[in-house]
Backbone as ProteinMPNN parsed JSONL, in Angstrom:
{"seq_chain_A": "LCMRPTDLGDAIKLVDACPETRFILDHCGNGDPQAFFQPNDARRKEEPQHEVAPWKRDIEALAARKNVVCKISGIIARAVKGSWSSADLAPIINHCLDAFGPDRVIFGSDWPVCTLVASYRDWVVALREIIAERPAADQRKLLHDNAARLYKV", "coords_chain_A": {"N_chain_A": [[-121.116, 65.233, 68.231], [-123.491, 64.053, 70.058], [-126.675, 63.697, 70.347], [-130.089, 64.025, 71.435], [-132.776, 63.607, 69.118], [-134.614, 65.717, 69.27], [-133.093, 67.762, 70.215], [-131.437, 68.723, 68.291], [-131.533, 71.284, 67.255], [-130.118, 72.773, 69.115], [-127.58, 71.839, 68.582], [-127.157, 72.97, 66.093], [-126.953, 75.687, 66.797], [-124.604, 75.579, 68.359], [-122.702, 74.718, 66.461], [-122.803, 76.884, 64.711], [-121.725, 78.811, 66.372], [-119.12, 78.081, 66.494], [-117.454, 78.15, 64.005], [-114.964, 77.346, 63.005], [-114.43, 74.879, 63.928], [-114.435, 71.371, 63.552], [-117.173, 69.263, 63.53], [-118.653, 66.165, 64.419], [-121.54, 64.604, 63.781], [-123.109, 62.311, 65.651], [-124.494, 59.034, 65.231], [-126.422, 59.486, 63.156], [-127.861, 61.699, 64.019], [-129.42, 60.508, 65.901], [-131.795, 59.469, 64.832], [-134.993, 57.95, 64.923], [-136.074, 54.863, 63.957], [-138.757, 54.019, 64.29], [-140.228, 56.327, 64.049], [-140.681, 56.581, 61.396], [-142.459, 54.636, 60.766], [-145.803, 53.69, 59.861], [-148.628, 54.95, 61.674], [-150.331, 52.84, 62.509], [-148.77, 50.587, 62.391], [-147.947, 47.41, 63.392], [-145.492, 46.75, 64.415], [-144.627, 48.9, 65.79], [-143.519, 49.707, 68.835], [-143.467, 51.623, 70.755], [-144.048, 55.121, 71.362], [-142.541, 57.179, 68.932], [-139.362, 58.838, 69.278], [-139.247, 61.3, 68.167], [-140.631, 63.561, 65.694], [-140.879, 63.119, 62.149], [-140.565, 65.255, 60.199], [-139.377, 67.606, 61.565], [-136.938, 66.43, 62.387], [-135.761, 65.751, 59.905], [-135.52, 68.341, 58.807], [-133.709, 69.522, 60.636], [-131.464, 67.876, 60.289], [-130.841, 68.537, 57.647], [-130.238, 71.243, 58.017], [-127.95, 71.075, 59.641], [-126.295, 69.741, 57.847], [-125.937, 71.728, 55.992], [-123.983, 73.242, 57.084], [-120.681, 73.387, 56.541], [-118.706, 72.433, 58.203], [-119.54, 70.196, 59.504], [-119.779, 66.735, 59.894], [-121.35, 63.634, 59.264], [-121.87, 60.775, 61.166], [-122.638, 57.603, 60.235], [-124.215, 55.584, 62.038], [-125.306, 53.718, 64.943], [-128.06, 53.484, 64.434], [-129.165, 50.957, 64.213], [-129.413, 50.113, 66.841], [-131.678, 51.352, 67.668], [-133.677, 50.122, 66.348], [-136.517, 47.856, 66.126], [-136.255, 45.153, 68.086], [-135.944, 41.893, 66.833], [-137.84, 42.232, 64.824], [-137.051, 43.82, 62.642], [-135.855, 45.345, 59.588], [-133.601, 46.073, 56.881], [-134.914, 47.957, 55.397], [-136.3, 49.408, 57.305], [-134.359, 50.985, 58.409], [-133.4, 52.429, 56.32], [-134.701, 54.981, 55.539], [-133.653, 56.874, 57.356], [-130.855, 56.602, 57.115], [-130.486, 57.063, 54.339], [-131.466, 59.679, 54.127], [-129.574, 61.107, 55.614], [-127.22, 60.492, 54.163], [-127.844, 61.674, 51.694], [-128.242, 64.349, 52.448], [-125.757, 65.164, 53.59], [-123.942, 64.418, 51.679], [-121.478, 62.565, 49.718], [-118.879, 63.056, 50.675], [-118.865, 63.796, 53.328], [-119.624, 61.9, 55.248], [-119.299, 59.188, 57.51], [-118.704, 55.805, 58.389], [-119.854, 54.159, 61.318], [-119.57, 51.73, 63.834], [-120.91, 51.388, 66.262], [-120.522, 49.418, 68.082], [-120.27, 47.938, 71.248], [-122.958, 48.466, 71.51], [-124.772, 48.188, 69.42], [-125.365, 45.508, 69.492], [-127.499, 45.149, 71.137], [-129.76, 44.886, 69.662], [-129.11, 43.622, 67.247], [-126.582, 41.649, 65.595], [-123.178, 42.725, 65.048], [-122.428, 42.017, 62.483], [-124.973, 41.779, 61.247], [-125.749, 44.473, 61.256], [-123.818, 45.621, 59.533], [-124.367, 44.205, 57.164], [-127.005, 45.073, 56.69], [-126.563, 47.838, 56.289], [-124.931, 47.742, 54.011], [-126.795, 46.706, 52.188], [-128.54, 48.873, 52.023], [-126.947, 50.862, 50.88], [-126.243, 49.799, 48.472], [-126.997, 50.533, 45.842], [-125.743, 52.886, 45.425], [-122.968, 54.756, 44.021], [-119.869, 52.947, 43.669], [-117.557, 54.318, 44.476], [-118.588, 56.191, 46.262], [-119.521, 54.476, 48.248], [-117.089, 53.417, 49.175], [-115.991, 55.749, 50.217], [-117.736, 56.28, 52.365], [-117.408, 53.927, 53.938], [-114.682, 53.776, 54.438], [-112.695, 55.652, 53.234], [-113.357, 58.397, 53.856], [-113.23, 58.481, 56.677], [-110.536, 57.797, 57.076], [-109.356, 60.028, 55.892], [-110.473, 62.215, 57.395], [-109.855, 61.587, 60.068], [-107.192, 61.414, 59.798], [-105.665, 59.026, 59.498]], "CA_chain_A": [[-122.416, 65.692, 68.676], [-124.395, 62.935, 70.338], [-127.805, 64.455, 70.869], [-131.436, 63.536, 71.149], [-133.277, 64.238, 67.894], [-135.316, 66.966, 69.574], [-132.11, 68.763, 70.628], [-130.548, 69.054, 67.177], [-131.499, 72.741, 67.112], [-129.008, 73.246, 69.94], [-126.358, 71.514, 67.849], [-127.016, 73.994, 65.047], [-126.448, 76.893, 67.468], [-123.217, 75.336, 68.739], [-121.896, 74.7, 65.239], [-122.726, 78.263, 64.231], [-120.867, 79.578, 67.282], [-117.741, 77.579, 66.366], [-117.334, 77.803, 62.589], [-113.647, 76.796, 62.667], [-114.335, 73.568, 64.562], [-115.107, 70.277, 62.859], [-118.083, 68.495, 64.378], [-119.159, 64.905, 63.865], [-122.866, 64.273, 64.288], [-123.122, 60.884, 65.938], [-125.696, 58.211, 65.103], [-127.429, 60.09, 62.265], [-128.74, 62.567, 64.814], [-130.274, 59.613, 66.695], [-133.097, 59.246, 64.213], [-135.72, 56.784, 65.44], [-136.774, 54.171, 62.864], [-140.198, 53.933, 64.524], [-140.85, 57.573, 63.608], [-140.998, 56.436, 59.981], [-143.523, 53.64, 60.63], [-147.18, 54.181, 59.853], [-149.144, 54.905, 63.055], [-150.971, 51.57, 62.845], [-147.821, 49.496, 62.174], [-147.924, 46.535, 64.573], [-144.129, 46.686, 64.953], [-144.375, 50.099, 66.598], [-143.574, 49.275, 70.226], [-143.59, 52.798, 71.622], [-144.105, 56.379, 70.624], [-141.216, 57.572, 68.46], [-138.699, 59.877, 70.053], [-139.317, 62.569, 67.439], [-141.412, 63.57, 64.458], [-140.004, 63.009, 60.991], [-140.279, 66.528, 59.515], [-138.358, 68.416, 62.251], [-135.653, 65.743, 62.348], [-135.21, 65.95, 58.561], [-135.147, 69.758, 58.683], [-132.501, 69.774, 61.417], [-130.352, 67.198, 59.608], [-130.49, 69.366, 56.482], [-129.603, 72.466, 58.518], [-126.586, 70.724, 60.044], [-125.549, 69.413, 56.627], [-125.624, 72.982, 55.31], [-122.762, 73.749, 57.706], [-119.618, 72.576, 55.936], [-117.805, 71.905, 59.22], [-120.203, 69.076, 60.168], [-119.722, 65.419, 59.254], [-122.354, 62.749, 59.869], [-121.485, 59.377, 61.362], [-123.722, 56.658, 59.965], [-124.032, 54.618, 63.122], [-126.273, 53.77, 66.025], [-129.46, 53.355, 64.049], [-129.617, 49.587, 64.47], [-129.754, 49.987, 68.265], [-133.004, 51.924, 67.848], [-134.65, 49.305, 65.617], [-137.338, 46.989, 66.955], [-135.576, 43.862, 68.185], [-136.667, 40.725, 66.363], [-138.761, 42.476, 63.701], [-136.563, 44.944, 61.851], [-135.217, 45.036, 58.311], [-132.818, 47.21, 56.387], [-135.876, 48.972, 54.93], [-136.663, 50.259, 58.443], [-133.234, 51.884, 58.664], [-133.073, 53.15, 55.088], [-135.072, 56.403, 55.453], [-132.733, 57.688, 58.154], [-129.527, 56.554, 56.512], [-130.507, 57.737, 53.035], [-131.61, 61.135, 54.299], [-128.274, 61.624, 56.038], [-126.284, 60.401, 53.036], [-128.219, 62.663, 50.698], [-128.056, 65.706, 52.986], [-124.34, 65.475, 53.821], [-123.153, 64.122, 50.488], [-120.545, 61.44, 49.867], [-117.588, 63.414, 51.264], [-118.978, 64.17, 54.743], [-120.259, 60.816, 56.006], [-118.374, 58.129, 57.898], [-119.319, 54.645, 59.019], [-119.566, 53.854, 62.707], [-120.134, 50.425, 64.191], [-121.683, 51.477, 67.502], [-120.329, 48.187, 68.814], [-121.162, 46.799, 71.349], [-124.351, 48.866, 71.723], [-125.586, 47.64, 68.329], [-125.752, 44.127, 69.776], [-128.767, 45.122, 71.866], [-130.814, 44.549, 68.702], [-128.619, 42.76, 66.171], [-125.135, 41.457, 65.624], [-122.404, 43.677, 64.253], [-122.537, 41.566, 61.101], [-126.304, 42.155, 60.752], [-125.724, 45.921, 61.018], [-123.034, 45.882, 58.327], [-125.128, 43.66, 56.027], [-128.13, 45.989, 56.443], [-126.034, 49.07, 55.702], [-124.505, 47.446, 52.627], [-128.019, 46.603, 51.376], [-129.082, 50.218, 51.84], [-126.084, 51.677, 50.006], [-125.847, 48.981, 47.315], [-127.25, 51.214, 44.564], [-124.913, 54.099, 45.338], [-121.707, 54.481, 43.316], [-118.846, 52.238, 44.445], [-116.655, 55.312, 45.078], [-119.282, 56.759, 47.423], [-119.527, 53.436, 49.268], [-115.734, 53.382, 49.743], [-115.825, 56.946, 51.045], [-118.486, 56.069, 53.599], [-116.917, 52.801, 54.729], [-113.258, 53.849, 54.739], [-111.872, 56.771, 52.796], [-113.629, 59.641, 54.59], [-112.696, 58.369, 58.041], [-109.081, 57.879, 56.974], [-109.016, 61.424, 55.605], [-110.865, 63.121, 58.469], [-109.124, 61.247, 61.291], [-105.769, 61.44, 59.435], [-105.047, 57.729, 59.796]], "C_chain_A": [[-123.316, 64.48, 68.842], [-125.579, 63.531, 71.077], [-129.112, 63.742, 70.591], [-131.938, 64.261, 69.899], [-133.953, 65.585, 68.154], [-134.369, 68.076, 70.018], [-131.16, 69.175, 69.502], [-130.483, 70.552, 66.91], [-130.386, 73.355, 67.945], [-127.674, 72.953, 69.271], [-126.103, 72.55, 66.761], [-126.445, 75.276, 65.646], [-124.978, 76.737, 67.838], [-122.304, 75.382, 67.519], [-121.735, 76.116, 64.696], [-121.805, 79.122, 65.094], [-119.387, 79.199, 67.13], [-117.444, 77.187, 64.921], [-115.99, 77.201, 62.186], [-113.435, 75.396, 63.259], [-115.047, 72.533, 63.71], [-115.938, 69.522, 63.895], [-118.469, 67.221, 63.656], [-120.482, 64.619, 64.555], [-122.947, 62.762, 64.429], [-124.496, 60.281, 65.652], [-126.801, 58.83, 64.252], [-128.388, 60.998, 63.041], [-129.74, 61.774, 65.635], [-131.689, 59.499, 66.156], [-133.709, 57.933, 64.692], [-136.457, 56.099, 64.296], [-138.286, 54.113, 63.053], [-140.926, 55.216, 64.116], [-141.305, 57.477, 62.156], [-142.056, 55.365, 59.725], [-144.867, 54.341, 60.507], [-147.735, 54.055, 61.272], [-149.761, 53.57, 63.462], [-150.052, 50.357, 62.63], [-147.688, 48.687, 63.466], [-146.53, 46.437, 65.192], [-143.809, 47.878, 65.85], [-144.603, 49.737, 68.063], [-143.784, 50.427, 71.196], [-143.713, 54.037, 70.746], [-142.695, 56.736, 70.154], [-140.666, 58.733, 69.288], [-138.752, 61.25, 69.383], [-140.288, 62.428, 66.279], [-140.444, 63.628, 63.284], [-139.616, 64.383, 60.431], [-139.25, 67.386, 60.259], [-136.975, 67.753, 62.246], [-134.993, 65.953, 60.983], [-134.72, 67.388, 58.374], [-133.843, 70.039, 59.423], [-131.28, 69.076, 60.822], [-129.901, 68.032, 58.415], [-129.788, 70.653, 56.917], [-128.167, 72.178, 58.96], [-125.733, 70.416, 58.818], [-125.174, 70.663, 55.837], [-124.377, 73.651, 55.882], [-121.612, 72.842, 57.277], [-118.642, 71.992, 56.949], [-118.428, 70.76, 60.011], [-120.134, 67.847, 59.274], [-120.747, 64.555, 59.974], [-121.822, 61.325, 59.964], [-122.726, 58.504, 61.185], [-123.526, 55.492, 60.927], [-125.25, 54.663, 64.033], [-127.713, 53.486, 65.684], [-129.994, 51.961, 64.367], [-130.05, 49.414, 65.93], [-131.137, 50.547, 68.57], [-134.086, 51.139, 67.106], [-135.418, 48.415, 66.601], [-136.727, 45.585, 66.935], [-136.489, 42.731, 67.716], [-137.609, 40.966, 65.197], [-138.337, 43.689, 62.877], [-136.01, 44.433, 60.52], [-134.405, 46.254, 57.89], [-133.736, 48.318, 55.884], [-136.311, 49.898, 56.064], [-135.598, 51.311, 58.714], [-132.984, 52.836, 57.496], [-133.505, 54.614, 55.073], [-134.125, 57.317, 56.218], [-131.373, 57.758, 57.479], [-129.509, 57.302, 55.186], [-130.666, 59.241, 53.17], [-130.277, 61.75, 54.71], [-127.254, 61.588, 54.905], [-126.582, 61.464, 51.992], [-127.95, 64.087, 51.191], [-126.576, 66.072, 53.092], [-123.473, 65.236, 52.597], [-122.08, 63.093, 50.767], [-119.232, 61.779, 50.567], [-117.651, 63.74, 52.75], [-119.815, 63.166, 55.533], [-119.201, 59.773, 56.311], [-119.159, 57.013, 58.588], [-118.905, 54.572, 60.483], [-120.262, 52.572, 63.099], [-121.146, 50.518, 65.327], [-121.632, 50.15, 68.261], [-119.815, 48.526, 70.204], [-122.64, 47.163, 71.498], [-125.258, 48.284, 70.639], [-126.09, 46.242, 68.654], [-126.981, 44.031, 70.68], [-129.896, 44.652, 70.97], [-130.351, 43.537, 67.658], [-127.117, 42.58, 66.331], [-124.461, 42.56, 64.809], [-122.511, 43.311, 62.773], [-123.881, 41.967, 60.496], [-126.361, 43.649, 60.423], [-124.98, 46.227, 59.726], [-123.771, 45.371, 57.09], [-126.289, 44.602, 55.678], [-127.646, 47.274, 55.785], [-125.608, 48.837, 54.265], [-125.707, 47.281, 51.689], [-128.555, 47.993, 51.049], [-128.256, 51.021, 50.849], [-125.723, 50.98, 48.699], [-126.006, 49.693, 45.974], [-126.437, 52.495, 44.4], [-123.602, 53.761, 44.63], [-120.669, 53.834, 44.242], [-117.891, 53.226, 45.132], [-117.293, 55.939, 46.321], [-119.337, 55.745, 48.565], [-118.161, 53.362, 49.96], [-115.489, 54.589, 50.639], [-116.514, 56.768, 52.397], [-117.801, 55.05, 54.496], [-115.448, 52.907, 55.119], [-112.632, 55.211, 54.48], [-112.105, 58.054, 53.587], [-113.067, 59.592, 56.004], [-111.177, 58.471, 58.02], [-108.641, 59.324, 56.745], [-109.302, 62.328, 56.809], [-110.124, 62.857, 59.781], [-107.609, 61.215, 61.071], [-105.054, 60.159, 59.855], [-104.695, 56.994, 58.52]], "O_chain_A": [[-123.84, 63.948, 67.863], [-125.504, 63.83, 72.269], [-129.231, 62.964, 69.645], [-131.56, 65.407, 69.653], [-133.863, 66.492, 67.327], [-134.798, 69.218, 70.183], [-130.19, 69.894, 69.739], [-129.48, 71.042, 66.392], [-129.776, 74.344, 67.537], [-126.737, 73.743, 69.387], [-124.962, 72.956, 66.538], [-125.548, 75.886, 65.063], [-124.19, 77.664, 67.651], [-121.25, 76.017, 67.551], [-120.646, 76.499, 64.27], [-121.177, 80.055, 64.595], [-118.509, 79.928, 67.593], [-117.205, 76.013, 64.639], [-115.891, 76.598, 61.118], [-112.365, 74.808, 63.097], [-116.139, 72.787, 63.202], [-115.463, 69.191, 64.981], [-118.597, 67.2, 62.432], [-120.532, 64.418, 65.768], [-122.862, 62.028, 63.444], [-125.523, 60.94, 65.812], [-127.981, 58.715, 64.585], [-129.582, 61.05, 62.745], [-130.785, 62.297, 66.023], [-132.657, 59.441, 66.915], [-133.011, 56.93, 64.844], [-137.372, 56.685, 63.718], [-139.027, 54.153, 62.071], [-142.13, 55.181, 63.863], [-142.205, 58.202, 61.732], [-142.504, 55.2, 58.591], [-145.04, 55.458, 60.994], [-147.348, 53.142, 62.001], [-149.719, 53.205, 64.637], [-150.517, 49.218, 62.684], [-147.35, 49.239, 64.513], [-146.397, 46.082, 66.363], [-142.823, 47.857, 66.586], [-145.733, 49.49, 68.483], [-144.227, 50.225, 72.326], [-143.502, 53.983, 69.535], [-141.745, 56.601, 70.924], [-141.411, 59.493, 69.906], [-138.344, 62.248, 69.977], [-140.711, 61.326, 65.929], [-139.326, 64.126, 63.413], [-138.431, 64.637, 60.213], [-138.311, 67.864, 59.622], [-135.959, 68.436, 62.116], [-133.812, 66.29, 60.907], [-133.633, 67.616, 57.843], [-132.966, 70.723, 58.894], [-130.18, 69.627, 60.848], [-128.702, 68.21, 58.2], [-128.85, 71.101, 56.259], [-127.266, 72.966, 58.676], [-124.563, 70.798, 58.767], [-124.194, 70.653, 55.092], [-123.784, 74.52, 55.244], [-121.586, 71.66, 57.62], [-117.828, 71.14, 56.593], [-117.917, 70.386, 61.067], [-120.393, 67.91, 58.072], [-120.982, 64.734, 61.169], [-121.381, 60.745, 58.972], [-123.722, 58.655, 61.892], [-122.778, 54.552, 60.66], [-126.11, 55.535, 63.905], [-128.52, 53.263, 66.586], [-131.155, 51.812, 64.75], [-130.966, 48.642, 66.213], [-131.709, 50.248, 69.619], [-135.271, 51.451, 67.219], [-135.016, 48.248, 67.752], [-136.692, 44.923, 65.898], [-137.64, 42.622, 68.138], [-138.133, 40.009, 64.626], [-139.177, 44.489, 62.465], [-135.736, 43.243, 60.359], [-134.52, 47.329, 58.48], [-133.375, 49.494, 55.939], [-136.655, 51.053, 55.815], [-135.904, 52.403, 59.194], [-132.421, 53.916, 57.673], [-132.722, 55.448, 54.619], [-133.83, 58.423, 55.763], [-130.811, 58.838, 57.296], [-128.601, 58.096, 54.939], [-130.065, 59.999, 52.409], [-129.898, 62.805, 54.202], [-126.508, 62.547, 54.71], [-125.663, 62.089, 51.463], [-127.483, 64.931, 50.426], [-126.186, 67.178, 52.719], [-122.381, 65.796, 52.492], [-121.801, 62.78, 51.924], [-118.532, 60.871, 51.015], [-116.612, 63.941, 53.379], [-120.617, 63.549, 56.384], [-118.321, 59.5, 55.494], [-120.148, 57.261, 59.277], [-117.768, 54.879, 60.842], [-121.417, 52.35, 62.736], [-122.138, 49.789, 65.334], [-122.563, 49.798, 68.985], [-118.941, 49.388, 70.303], [-123.487, 46.275, 71.601], [-126.401, 47.924, 70.922], [-127.133, 45.83, 68.146], [-127.452, 42.928, 70.957], [-130.879, 44.086, 71.449], [-131.132, 42.685, 67.234], [-126.473, 43.28, 67.112], [-125.094, 43.232, 63.995], [-122.666, 44.183, 61.919], [-123.932, 42.443, 59.362], [-126.956, 44.041, 59.419], [-125.461, 47.011, 58.908], [-123.791, 46.053, 56.065], [-126.524, 44.891, 54.504], [-128.256, 47.747, 54.826], [-125.898, 49.656, 53.393], [-125.641, 47.673, 50.524], [-128.975, 48.252, 49.921], [-128.811, 51.783, 50.057], [-124.966, 51.53, 47.899], [-125.213, 49.464, 45.061], [-126.454, 53.111, 43.334], [-123.172, 52.607, 44.638], [-120.604, 54.135, 45.433], [-117.466, 52.981, 46.261], [-116.61, 56.186, 47.315], [-119.212, 56.122, 49.73], [-118.087, 53.256, 51.184], [-114.858, 54.473, 51.69], [-115.938, 57.07, 53.442], [-117.633, 55.291, 55.691], [-115.003, 52.21, 56.03], [-112.104, 55.846, 55.392], [-111.145, 58.733, 53.952], [-112.486, 60.571, 56.473], [-110.591, 59.159, 58.856], [-107.665, 59.784, 57.339], [-108.447, 63.125, 57.196], [-109.805, 63.791, 60.517], [-106.837, 61.02, 62.01], [-103.993, 60.193, 60.477], [-104.165, 55.884, 58.572]]}, "name": "protein", "num_of_chains": 1, "seq": "LCMRPTDLGDAIKLVDACPETRFILDHCGNGDPQAFFQPNDARRKEEPQHEVAPWKRDIEALAARKNVVCKISGIIARAVKGSWSSADLAPIINHCLDAFGPDRVIFGSDWPVCTLVASYRDWVVALREIIAERPAADQRKLLHDNAARLYKV"}
């Protein structure tokens, strides 16, 4: 499911119509880091693509469906080039990790699109900073184990 944040309600309808199908929500539902900035933040380059509350609500609704997995990817490509930090990405990533739980999240590189804003290495370093306080087993699930299990590789 690769959808604009404002279309996540349609994803919920689709998932509900196909309860025996596994869905993978791509790019954390395309959450926009700028949506989490304060309105007067000088780094805000444009209007965010969504409001925070509806995006969070829709992520939680999708996470309530046990046949949906969330791919933690794509967020770096939406960061503000040249002035981003892992803290800018953390609200989106942490909300998805918390909503879906450690068994229904998988890492995605979004390479080469991620290189529009940062290197692949920068993306991985930022993600590791964000998840550093989570249990090591949960980190392994996100970065490897869940994908191996879900993709049967």
